Structures are given as structure tokens and as C-alpha cells.
Amino acid sequence: MKNTITRRKFLATVGLGAGAAALAACGAPTAAAPAKGPAGAPATASGKLEIFSWWTNGGEVDGLNAMYDIYKKSYPGVEIINAAIAGGSGAGGNAKAVLKTRMLGGDPPDSFQVHLGRELIDTWAVADKMENLNDLYKSEGWNDSFPPGVIALASDKGNAYSVPVNIHRSNVIWYNTKLFGQIGQNAAPATWDEYFSIAEKLKAKGIPMAAMSGSGAGFQGHEFENIALATLGYDGYMGLFSGATSWGDAKIKSSFETLKKMLDYSVPNYAALDWGATDPLVVEGKAASDIMGDWTNGFYKSKNFTDWGWAPAPGTKGIFLALSDSFGLPKGVKNKDNVINWLKLCGSKAGQDAFNPLKGSIPARKDADLSKYDSYQKQAISDFATNKIAGSIVHGAAAKESFVNDYNNVIAEFVTTKDVAGAHQKLVDAAKVAGYK
Ligand code: GAL
């Protein structure tokens, strides 16, 4: 069972470890329960269902709407309130700020988008803000449908707290084939050396290699975790969270040097651009490439953009940097029954196979209908099963939210100051506060 081994490594990344995986696997029913969609539920359901997310861009919004459509067909009497909030620092920064205010103020949305791993567990489950979903996992057969490693990321002490709707890969370089074609380049760079040699050739033609954002935090942190993964290698990167690697490591420092160099080949006005402005730069031919997660695949689809190629981000072949979006049931919601039906849909094969082909991600379930997925996604499904799995920092899987915020802020500031030693020291200080080495 090679999948179990790689997914255990994903667990180790987020500090859960193989014991938790075994626990999650042991909880599985002996006979596979059929995966139930929402179809059998009472059509008489009424009232509202408020779904909170930061999905407002092309691709993600299409995936969300595809799930809403299924829900509305099953429960025509329920009014869905789409409480999506765009923009902000970090991935979903504005949404997360509003979410925090509402959760702490006793006004939780019926269900909200939350990253599997440390974000779900440390921010919400441990704080006792979420209902335990063990019964739903049993009745829907999810202990069999999801890989044990994914279940463990949704769980704390053997109790499940949310339903994963996808798996995203965050270490991908996307490139505009027409712009690369202008310098006779027909493949993505496999290493950072190759990246800069392509970047130099493009620069000579006045084409920026990199889409970049300098306004708000998060995008730069995403670039940095990709560089650090390549520079430290899989074990070194994993060690940042287990304590085996020090954040003071010279390779972290050299990752800052690489990011600094990348800025020399970025779109010149990046200081004014926010996260959402980066994908369009490649589509519009204003930047040749973008190191981003595979929501970019969903975005390209939504724009009917086809002149693109991809590869694992430089130096990260064989590693799948992963994150997962999920939905849960906050304590004290107004429309609990409607949420349960929403969660059933999120975890169902029908829901995941409607959502993910548009979102750009792959399903969290093991039984996807492959015919619904594009060639990028088929490769991602295969890579997720065979690659080493590491967790993303920026997207909530690997590290707790307080550290993610500090990390994002340090790296965003660095993009302005370009002070390698100063930024490295600040990151080391933040890591210490978070209990890392
Ligand atoms: C990630 C999220 C993705 C996508 C992305 C866009 O954090 O998991 O689903 O929304 O942000 O910035």
C-alpha cells in the first residue's frame, strides 16, 4: 500500500505522526458502507444555508456553484446564502478575519471553508468551536472513501471535525507556451539554475519571467515555501516542523537570496499587485510564468486559456506539496440540518466530481471518476499516490495559523526591504515563538 506510506509522511509534516494514521484507519468500518449523496434526504428541507468561503475567482467560483446546483436540485426549499469574501493578505485573509470576528462573537456561518491540518485543528477544533463529525463519517462510509492520512488531517484525538472536498497541489510552475516559445523554450525549468537562465533570455526580450504580488502578504510566502522545499529537499523541509531542521539553517537564508533574485525577473509593478492579479498576468501574456497552486488550472479553464504548460516547481519533482479545503459544522449554527446535507454533498463522489474538475484540484476521495478530469489532474492524481507528500505552510496544512501569519508578514516585508539577513533573523524569531527550532 504505497499510498499509505506517502500519506503517513504528510501526517508527519503536520505533527500528527503514524500513530494517528493507524488510529484513523482502525476506526474504519469493516464493511465498506456505500457513499451516499444527498439524493435520499427529505425534499421538504427549508430555511437557509449560509456557506462562507474566499472563493471568488474564476474556477473556484465555478466549482462552488456546481455544488450549489446539486444542492438546490435536492433541496429546492433551502435558500443558499453565498457568503464568499474576496481578497486580503494570506490565502483568504479578508475572509479569515471576518470569520474570526463572527466565530468569537457567537455568530458562526452555517459552514465555512477551512484548510485541513493545523488551521482546522489548532484554530477551531482545539478551541472547541466545531462539532464532532464521527457519526457522519460512519453513516456516509467516509472512513473507507478518504485515505487514512487525509482523515487524520481532519481529526484530533481520533475525532473528525471537517469534510475534505479536495486536494490541491501548491508546488507547480505554470508557463505561457507562446512567451516561452519566443526564446525557443518548450518545457518548464526543472531547477532554479535553469529558471534563471530562462529568465535571463526572456529579460533580453523585455518579458518578465515571474508573475509576482507585493501588495498584501501571502503570495510571497507561497513562492518562498516552494523555494525552501527545493533548497532544503524533502527531509530538510519536513524537519522544519518536527524540529529536525533549524529555521536558522543556511539553506533558509539562501532561499531568501533566491527569492530576491526572482524579484529581478518579476513584473516591474509587483509592489502594487495583490494575489488575485498574478494568474491573469500569464493569461494576458504580461508574465511568462507563475509558481502557484493548481487553482491556477481552474482559473485558466474559466478563461478558456489553453497556451500553457506546467511542471512541479523547480527542484521539487517527486514531491507533492499539498493542502486541502474542507467544510465543517461550527457549534451553535442556525441551520444544522441543512449543513449536514451540505457536508454529505461535500464528501460525496457526485459532489467532489462536480467541484474538482472546475476548481483545478483533485478529489479527496479515492474513487474519483477519472473521465471527468483533465490531463493535468490525471497526472496530479497519479503524483499524489506516488510522490512524497509535504504540507503547505501558507495554506494551513503544516503549521499553526499564528506562525503562518508571522511567516507571511516577514516574507512580504522582505519583498520590499530585500534585507536577507534581517528577514532571516525575523523568521527565526517567529519560529522560536511558535515552538520550532
Ligand atoms: C487556497 C485555497 C484554494 C484557493 C487559493 C486561492 O488557500 O485552499 O482553494 O482558494 O487559496 O488563493
Short mmCIF file of C-alpha atoms and ligand atoms in Angstrom, two decimals:
data_model
loop_
_atom_site.label_atom_id
_atom_site.label_comp_id
_atom_site.label_asym_id
_atom_site.label_seq_id
_atom_site.Cartn_x
_atom_site.Cartn_y
_atom_site.Cartn_z
CA MET A 1 0.00 0.00 0.00
CA LYS A 2 2.35 2.69 -1.20
CA ASN A 3 -0.33 5.37 -0.76
CA THR A 4 -0.50 4.77 2.96
CA ILE A 5 3.23 5.25 3.30
CA THR A 6 3.37 8.53 1.42
CA ARG A 7 0.32 9.86 3.21
CA ARG A 8 1.85 8.99 6.54
CA LYS A 9 4.65 11.32 5.60
CA PHE A 10 2.04 14.02 5.02
CA LEU A 11 0.85 13.34 8.57
CA ALA A 12 4.31 13.64 9.98
CA THR A 13 4.56 17.05 8.34
CA VAL A 14 1.68 18.38 10.32
CA GLY A 15 2.86 16.82 13.54
CA LEU A 16 0.30 14.05 13.67
CA GLY A 17 2.52 11.05 13.02
CA ALA A 18 1.89 7.47 12.07
CA GLY A 19 0.10 6.62 15.33
CA ALA A 20 -2.73 8.94 14.42
CA ALA A 21 -2.89 7.40 10.96
CA ALA A 22 -3.22 3.95 12.44
CA LEU A 23 -5.91 5.20 14.79
CA ALA A 24 -7.87 6.74 11.95
CA ALA A 25 -7.54 3.59 9.88
CA CYS A 26 -8.65 1.40 12.82
CA GLY A 27 -11.82 3.42 13.17
CA ALA A 28 -12.93 2.39 9.69
CA PRO A 29 -15.98 0.13 9.45
CA THR A 30 -15.12 -3.43 8.40
CA ALA A 31 -17.55 -3.50 5.50
CA ALA A 32 -17.44 -0.61 3.05
CA ALA A 33 -20.60 1.43 3.51
CA PRO A 34 -21.94 2.84 0.25
CA ALA A 35 -21.17 6.52 -0.27
CA LYS A 36 -24.47 8.34 -0.03
CA GLY A 37 -25.19 11.54 -1.86
CA PRO A 38 -27.88 13.99 -0.81
CA ALA A 39 -30.48 12.39 -3.08
CA GLY A 40 -32.21 10.30 -0.41
CA ALA A 41 -32.80 13.18 2.02
CA PRO A 42 -36.19 14.81 2.51
CA ALA A 43 -37.10 17.25 -0.22
CA THR A 44 -39.06 19.15 2.40
CA ALA A 45 -35.96 20.78 3.88
CA SER A 46 -36.45 24.53 4.20
CA GLY A 47 -34.84 27.63 5.66
CA LYS A 48 -31.38 28.89 4.87
CA LEU A 49 -27.84 27.62 4.43
CA GLU A 50 -25.01 30.13 4.69
CA ILE A 51 -21.74 28.95 3.13
CA PHE A 52 -18.66 31.02 3.93
CA SER A 53 -15.50 30.92 1.79
CA TRP A 54 -12.94 33.05 -0.07
CA TRP A 55 -13.79 31.53 -3.42
CA THR A 56 -14.49 34.47 -5.71
CA ASN A 57 -12.09 33.94 -8.64
CA GLY A 58 -12.73 32.08 -11.89
CA GLY A 59 -12.51 28.31 -11.40
CA GLU A 60 -13.12 28.27 -7.66
CA VAL A 61 -16.40 30.11 -8.01
CA ASP A 62 -17.46 27.75 -10.81
CA GLY A 63 -16.69 24.71 -8.64
CA LEU A 64 -18.65 26.16 -5.74
CA ASN A 65 -21.62 26.95 -7.98
CA ALA A 66 -21.56 23.39 -9.35
CA MET A 67 -22.03 22.12 -5.79
CA TYR A 68 -24.73 24.69 -5.07
CA ASP A 69 -26.58 23.49 -8.19
CA ILE A 70 -26.62 19.90 -6.95
CA TYR A 71 -27.74 21.04 -3.51
CA LYS A 72 -30.56 23.18 -4.91
CA LYS A 73 -31.85 20.27 -7.00
CA SER A 74 -32.02 18.05 -3.91
CA TYR A 75 -33.36 20.75 -1.56
CA PRO A 76 -35.25 23.30 -3.60
CA GLY A 77 -36.82 24.73 -0.44
CA VAL A 78 -33.48 25.82 1.04
CA GLU A 79 -32.11 29.26 0.27
CA ILE A 80 -28.32 29.20 -0.10
CA ILE A 81 -26.58 32.33 1.08
CA ASN A 82 -23.17 32.55 -0.56
CA ALA A 83 -21.05 34.44 1.98
CA ALA A 84 -17.81 34.50 -0.02
CA ILE A 85 -15.32 37.28 0.80
CA ALA A 86 -12.60 38.20 -1.69
CA GLY A 87 -9.02 39.29 -1.20
CA GLY A 88 -6.79 40.27 1.68
CA SER A 89 -3.44 39.13 2.96
CA GLY A 90 -2.60 35.45 3.04
CA ALA A 91 -4.81 32.89 1.36
CA GLY A 92 -8.30 34.14 2.19
CA GLY A 93 -7.04 36.86 4.57
CA ASN A 94 -10.14 39.07 4.49
CA ALA A 95 -12.45 36.09 4.86
CA LYS A 96 -10.46 34.66 7.77
CA ALA A 97 -10.56 37.98 9.62
CA VAL A 98 -14.35 38.22 9.29
CA LEU A 99 -14.68 34.55 10.21
CA LYS A 100 -12.73 35.06 13.41
CA THR A 101 -14.91 38.00 14.45
CA ARG A 102 -18.08 36.06 13.76
CA MET A 103 -16.94 32.85 15.46
CA LEU A 104 -15.73 34.66 18.57
CA GLY A 105 -18.85 36.84 18.59
CA GLY A 106 -21.18 33.82 18.64
CA ASP A 107 -22.42 34.32 15.08
CA PRO A 108 -20.88 31.41 13.15
CA PRO A 109 -21.69 30.91 9.47
CA ASP A 110 -23.53 27.61 8.93
CA SER A 111 -20.42 26.13 7.34
CA PHE A 112 -17.07 27.64 6.32
CA GLN A 113 -14.08 26.81 4.12
CA VAL A 114 -11.15 25.72 6.26
CA HIS A 115 -7.81 24.14 5.41
CA LEU A 116 -7.29 20.63 6.65
CA GLY A 117 -4.42 20.19 9.09
CA ARG A 118 -3.18 22.74 11.61
CA GLU A 119 -5.60 25.51 10.58
CA LEU A 120 -8.67 23.34 11.26
CA ILE A 121 -7.30 21.64 14.33
CA ASP A 122 -5.37 24.38 16.16
CA THR A 123 -7.57 27.33 15.27
CA TRP A 124 -11.03 25.76 15.54
CA ALA A 125 -11.22 22.17 16.81
CA VAL A 126 -8.95 22.50 19.85
CA ALA A 127 -10.76 25.76 20.70
CA ASP A 128 -13.95 23.65 20.90
CA LYS A 129 -15.72 25.60 18.18
CA MET A 130 -16.58 22.65 15.92
CA GLU A 131 -19.00 19.73 16.18
CA ASN A 132 -17.52 16.25 16.07
CA LEU A 133 -18.48 14.58 12.77
CA ASN A 134 -17.69 10.95 13.64
CA ASP A 135 -21.31 9.80 13.16
CA LEU A 136 -21.43 11.39 9.71
CA TYR A 137 -18.13 9.75 8.76
CA LYS A 138 -19.64 6.38 9.76
CA SER A 139 -23.05 6.83 8.11
CA GLU A 140 -21.51 8.12 4.86
CA GLY A 141 -18.80 5.46 4.73
CA TRP A 142 -16.08 8.14 4.64
CA ASN A 143 -13.66 6.13 6.76
CA ASP A 144 -13.36 3.99 3.63
CA SER A 145 -13.72 6.70 0.99
CA PHE A 146 -10.91 9.00 2.17
CA PRO A 147 -7.27 7.92 2.55
CA PRO A 148 -6.31 7.41 6.23
CA GLY A 149 -3.77 10.25 6.03
CA VAL A 150 -6.45 12.69 4.89
CA ILE A 151 -8.83 11.55 7.65
CA ALA A 152 -6.10 12.10 10.22
CA LEU A 153 -5.62 15.66 8.97
CA ALA A 154 -9.33 16.26 9.55
CA SER A 155 -9.10 14.77 13.04
CA ASP A 156 -7.91 15.50 16.53
CA LYS A 157 -7.55 12.63 19.01
CA GLY A 158 -9.44 10.34 16.61
CA ASN A 159 -12.43 12.69 16.19
CA ALA A 160 -13.18 14.13 12.74
CA TYR A 161 -14.02 17.84 12.53
CA SER A 162 -14.47 18.62 8.85
CA VAL A 163 -15.10 17.09 5.44
CA PRO A 164 -12.33 17.46 2.82
CA VAL A 165 -13.68 18.43 -0.56
CA ASN A 166 -10.38 18.38 -2.48
CA ILE A 167 -6.61 18.07 -2.52
CA HIS A 168 -4.63 20.93 -4.06
CA ARG A 169 -1.02 20.79 -5.17
CA SER A 170 0.80 24.00 -4.36
CA ASN A 171 4.23 23.34 -5.95
CA VAL A 172 3.54 23.94 -9.61
CA ILE A 173 5.13 26.27 -12.17
CA TRP A 174 2.68 27.38 -14.84
CA TYR A 175 4.03 28.96 -18.00
CA ASN A 176 2.77 30.70 -21.13
CA THR A 177 3.86 28.47 -24.03
CA LYS A 178 3.79 31.35 -26.54
CA LEU A 179 6.14 33.50 -24.46
CA PHE A 180 8.48 30.59 -23.74
CA GLY A 181 8.31 29.84 -27.48
CA GLN A 182 9.80 33.27 -28.24
CA ILE A 183 13.10 32.05 -26.80
CA GLY A 184 12.76 28.52 -28.16
CA GLN A 185 11.91 27.09 -24.74
CA ASN A 186 9.34 24.31 -24.75
CA ALA A 187 9.47 22.99 -21.20
CA ALA A 188 9.31 24.35 -17.66
CA PRO A 189 12.62 24.74 -15.78
CA ALA A 190 13.46 21.71 -13.66
CA THR A 191 15.92 23.55 -11.41
CA TRP A 192 16.37 27.08 -10.10
CA ASP A 193 19.54 27.48 -12.21
CA GLU A 194 17.54 26.65 -15.29
CA TYR A 195 14.78 29.01 -14.09
CA PHE A 196 17.18 31.95 -14.00
CA SER A 197 18.79 31.09 -17.32
CA ILE A 198 15.34 31.12 -18.98
CA ALA A 199 14.50 34.31 -17.06
CA GLU A 200 17.64 35.99 -18.40
CA LYS A 201 16.78 35.11 -22.01
CA LEU A 202 13.24 36.41 -21.56
CA LYS A 203 14.51 39.59 -19.92
CA ALA A 204 16.59 40.30 -23.01
CA LYS A 205 13.29 40.35 -24.94
CA GLY A 206 11.58 42.53 -22.35
CA ILE A 207 9.44 39.70 -20.97
CA PRO A 208 9.24 39.27 -17.18
CA MET A 209 9.67 35.63 -16.15
CA ALA A 210 7.61 35.83 -12.96
CA ALA A 211 4.14 36.92 -12.01
CA MET A 212 4.58 38.43 -8.55
CA SER A 213 2.50 40.15 -5.93
CA GLY A 214 3.95 42.62 -3.46
CA SER A 215 0.78 44.14 -2.05
CA GLY A 216 -0.54 42.22 0.93
CA ALA A 217 1.05 39.13 2.41
CA GLY A 218 0.78 35.50 1.34
CA PHE A 219 1.77 35.23 -2.31
CA GLN A 220 5.43 35.82 -1.49
CA GLY A 221 5.21 33.24 1.31
CA HIS A 222 3.87 30.79 -1.26
CA GLU A 223 6.88 31.44 -3.51
CA PHE A 224 9.22 31.13 -0.53
CA GLU A 225 7.90 27.76 0.65
CA ASN A 226 8.41 26.42 -2.87
CA ILE A 227 11.99 27.71 -2.93
CA ALA A 228 12.68 26.38 0.57
CA LEU A 229 11.31 22.95 -0.36
CA ALA A 230 13.65 22.82 -3.34
CA THR A 231 16.63 24.12 -1.36
CA LEU A 232 16.20 22.02 1.78
CA GLY A 233 14.90 18.92 0.00
CA TYR A 234 12.03 16.82 1.30
CA ASP A 235 13.59 15.70 4.59
CA GLY A 236 15.01 19.13 5.36
CA TYR A 237 11.64 20.79 4.74
CA MET A 238 9.76 18.24 6.85
CA GLY A 239 12.32 18.79 9.59
CA LEU A 240 11.25 22.44 9.92
CA PHE A 241 8.07 21.20 11.61
CA SER A 242 9.40 18.18 13.50
CA GLY A 243 12.35 20.11 14.95
CA ALA A 244 14.97 18.20 12.95
CA THR A 245 15.76 21.26 10.82
CA SER A 246 16.53 24.66 12.30
CA TRP A 247 14.89 27.72 10.77
CA GLY A 248 18.35 29.22 11.22
CA ASP A 249 19.71 26.81 8.57
CA ALA A 250 21.88 28.45 5.91
CA LYS A 251 19.56 26.96 3.28
CA ILE A 252 16.70 29.11 4.58
CA LYS A 253 18.97 32.10 4.16
CA SER A 254 19.85 31.08 0.62
CA SER A 255 16.12 30.64 -0.08
CA PHE A 256 15.77 34.35 0.68
CA GLU A 257 18.62 35.03 -1.79
CA THR A 258 16.74 33.08 -4.46
CA LEU A 259 13.50 34.95 -3.81
CA LYS A 260 15.44 38.22 -4.02
CA LYS A 261 16.88 37.19 -7.37
CA MET A 262 13.41 36.19 -8.56
CA LEU A 263 12.24 39.76 -7.93
CA ASP A 264 14.75 40.98 -10.55
CA TYR A 265 12.84 38.95 -13.14
CA SER A 266 9.32 39.74 -11.92
CA VAL A 267 6.75 42.07 -13.42
CA PRO A 268 8.04 45.58 -12.60
CA ASN A 269 4.86 46.81 -10.90
CA TYR A 270 4.51 43.90 -8.48
CA ALA A 271 4.51 46.17 -5.41
CA ALA A 272 1.06 47.37 -6.44
CA LEU A 273 -0.39 43.95 -7.30
CA ASP A 274 -2.30 41.68 -4.98
CA TRP A 275 -2.52 37.90 -5.07
CA GLY A 276 -5.51 37.76 -7.42
CA ALA A 277 -3.73 39.85 -10.05
CA THR A 278 -0.99 37.27 -10.69
CA ASP A 279 -2.73 34.49 -12.63
CA PRO A 280 -4.19 36.95 -15.18
CA LEU A 281 -0.65 38.21 -15.93
CA VAL A 282 0.26 34.87 -17.51
CA VAL A 283 -3.06 34.60 -19.34
CA GLU A 284 -2.62 38.12 -20.75
CA GLY A 285 0.99 37.47 -21.76
CA LYS A 286 2.41 40.05 -19.33
CA ALA A 287 4.48 37.49 -17.40
CA ALA A 288 5.86 34.20 -18.68
CA SER A 289 5.26 32.07 -15.59
CA ASP A 290 3.71 31.79 -12.16
CA ILE A 291 4.59 29.49 -9.27
CA MET A 292 1.18 28.79 -7.82
CA GLY A 293 -1.18 26.09 -6.61
CA ASP A 294 -3.41 24.23 -9.01
CA TRP A 295 -6.38 26.55 -8.52
CA THR A 296 -4.49 28.19 -11.42
CA ASN A 297 -5.64 25.25 -13.54
CA GLY A 298 -9.24 26.10 -12.62
CA PHE A 299 -8.64 29.78 -13.37
CA TYR A 300 -7.17 29.02 -16.83
CA LYS A 301 -10.18 26.83 -17.58
CA SER A 302 -12.56 29.60 -16.59
CA LYS A 303 -10.77 31.93 -19.07
CA ASN A 304 -10.60 29.29 -21.83
CA PHE A 305 -6.84 29.83 -21.77
CA THR A 306 -5.02 26.93 -23.39
CA ASP A 307 -1.50 28.22 -24.19
CA TRP A 308 0.03 26.92 -21.01
CA GLY A 309 2.32 24.20 -19.74
CA TRP A 310 3.24 23.11 -16.24
CA ALA A 311 5.72 21.12 -14.19
CA PRO A 312 6.46 20.67 -10.50
CA ALA A 313 8.06 23.91 -9.23
CA PRO A 314 11.85 23.95 -9.88
CA GLY A 315 13.72 21.42 -7.76
CA THR A 316 10.59 19.74 -6.36
CA LYS A 317 9.95 16.86 -8.76
CA GLY A 318 8.76 13.78 -6.89
CA ILE A 319 7.32 15.88 -4.07
CA PHE A 320 3.65 16.84 -3.82
CA LEU A 321 3.24 19.95 -1.67
CA ALA A 322 -0.35 19.50 -0.55
CA LEU A 323 -3.26 21.27 1.05
CA SER A 324 -6.93 20.50 1.32
CA ASP A 325 -10.05 22.65 1.51
CA SER A 326 -12.79 21.36 3.76
CA PHE A 327 -16.11 22.30 5.37
CA GLY A 328 -17.27 21.62 8.89
CA LEU A 329 -20.14 22.24 11.30
CA PRO A 330 -19.44 25.06 13.76
CA LYS A 331 -21.09 24.79 17.17
CA GLY A 332 -24.25 26.87 17.57
CA VAL A 333 -25.22 27.31 13.90
CA LYS A 334 -28.75 28.32 12.90
CA ASN A 335 -29.43 25.69 10.21
CA LYS A 336 -27.82 22.48 11.40
CA ASP A 337 -29.90 20.01 9.34
CA ASN A 338 -29.19 21.95 6.15
CA VAL A 339 -25.48 21.93 6.99
CA ILE A 340 -25.48 18.17 7.49
CA ASN A 341 -26.91 17.79 3.99
CA TRP A 342 -24.26 20.20 2.66
CA LEU A 343 -21.50 18.19 4.31
CA LYS A 344 -22.91 14.96 2.86
CA LEU A 345 -22.69 16.57 -0.56
CA CYS A 346 -19.13 17.84 0.06
CA GLY A 347 -17.97 14.34 0.92
CA SER A 348 -19.91 12.54 -1.81
CA LYS A 349 -18.48 11.24 -5.07
CA ALA A 350 -21.05 13.27 -7.01
CA GLY A 351 -20.14 16.47 -5.16
CA GLN A 352 -16.38 16.01 -5.49
CA ASP A 353 -16.56 15.01 -9.16
CA ALA A 354 -18.65 18.12 -9.90
CA PHE A 355 -16.50 20.53 -7.87
CA ASN A 356 -12.92 19.49 -8.58
CA PRO A 357 -12.84 19.34 -12.39
CA LEU A 358 -13.72 23.09 -12.33
CA LYS A 359 -11.69 24.02 -9.23
CA GLY A 360 -8.49 22.57 -10.72
CA SER A 361 -7.84 20.30 -7.74
CA ILE A 362 -8.22 16.55 -7.33
CA PRO A 363 -10.82 14.82 -5.18
CA ALA A 364 -10.03 13.85 -1.60
CA ARG A 365 -11.95 10.60 -2.17
CA LYS A 366 -10.20 7.54 -3.52
CA ASP A 367 -12.90 6.65 -6.08
CA ALA A 368 -12.96 9.61 -8.49
CA ASP A 369 -14.47 9.18 -11.94
CA LEU A 370 -11.25 9.85 -13.89
CA SER A 371 -13.13 10.57 -17.11
CA LYS A 372 -14.28 13.87 -15.56
CA TYR A 373 -10.72 15.17 -15.03
CA ASP A 374 -8.31 16.86 -17.45
CA SER A 375 -4.82 15.60 -18.25
CA TYR A 376 -3.19 17.88 -15.65
CA GLN A 377 -5.49 16.49 -12.98
CA LYS A 378 -4.97 12.87 -14.04
CA GLN A 379 -1.24 13.42 -13.56
CA ALA A 380 -1.86 15.10 -10.19
CA ILE A 381 -3.98 12.15 -9.04
CA SER A 382 -1.17 9.80 -10.02
CA ASP A 383 1.51 12.01 -8.40
CA PHE A 384 -0.49 12.25 -5.16
CA ALA A 385 -0.49 8.46 -4.99
CA THR A 386 3.22 8.02 -5.73
CA ASN A 387 5.10 11.19 -4.68
CA LYS A 388 6.39 12.14 -1.26
CA ILE A 389 3.71 14.29 0.39
CA ALA A 390 4.62 17.51 2.21
CA GLY A 391 2.21 20.05 3.71
CA SER A 392 1.96 23.71 2.64
CA ILE A 393 2.72 26.40 5.23
CA VAL A 394 0.76 29.26 3.65
CA HIS A 395 -2.29 27.06 3.07
CA GLY A 396 -2.74 25.89 6.61
CA ALA A 397 -1.62 22.26 6.43
CA ALA A 398 1.81 22.27 8.04
CA ALA A 399 1.91 25.00 10.67
CA LYS A 400 -0.43 26.74 13.05
CA GLU A 401 -2.13 29.94 11.94
CA SER A 402 -0.26 32.33 14.25
CA PHE A 403 3.05 31.19 12.74
CA VAL A 404 1.65 31.30 9.20
CA ASN A 405 0.69 34.96 9.76
CA ASP A 406 4.14 35.85 11.11
CA TYR A 407 5.83 33.92 8.29
CA ASN A 408 3.71 35.67 5.63
CA ASN A 409 4.38 39.10 7.13
CA VAL A 410 8.15 38.59 7.34
CA ILE A 411 8.36 37.49 3.73
CA ALA A 412 6.03 40.22 2.47
CA GLU A 413 8.18 42.81 4.20
CA PHE A 414 11.30 41.21 2.71
CA VAL A 415 9.95 41.73 -0.79
CA THR A 416 10.11 45.46 -0.03
CA THR A 417 13.32 45.66 2.00
CA LYS A 418 15.28 42.86 0.25
CA ASP A 419 17.26 42.57 3.50
CA VAL A 420 18.23 38.88 3.52
CA ALA A 421 19.95 38.74 6.92
CA GLY A 422 17.28 40.85 8.61
CA ALA A 423 14.38 38.82 7.21
CA HIS A 424 16.08 35.54 8.06
CA GLN A 425 16.53 36.67 11.67
CA LYS A 426 12.88 37.72 11.91
CA LEU A 427 11.78 34.35 10.58
CA VAL A 428 13.99 32.56 13.10
CA ASP A 429 12.44 34.66 15.87
CA ALA A 430 8.91 33.87 14.67
CA ALA A 431 9.76 30.17 14.50
CA LYS A 432 11.01 30.26 18.07
CA VAL A 433 7.77 31.86 19.29
CA ALA A 434 5.87 29.05 17.52
CA GLY A 435 7.98 26.40 19.27
CA TYR A 436 10.06 25.37 16.26
CA LYS A 437 13.84 25.05 16.22
C1 GAL B 1 -6.01 28.47 -1.06
C2 GAL B 1 -7.26 27.63 -1.11
C3 GAL B 1 -7.61 27.38 -2.50
C4 GAL B 1 -7.70 28.68 -3.26
C5 GAL B 1 -6.47 29.52 -3.05
C6 GAL B 1 -6.65 30.83 -3.78
O1 GAL B 1 -5.65 28.72 0.23
O2 GAL B 1 -7.07 26.45 -0.43
O3 GAL B 1 -8.82 26.68 -2.58
O4 GAL B 1 -8.83 29.36 -2.82
O5 GAL B 1 -6.23 29.68 -1.71
O6 GAL B 1 -5.88 31.82 -3.29
#
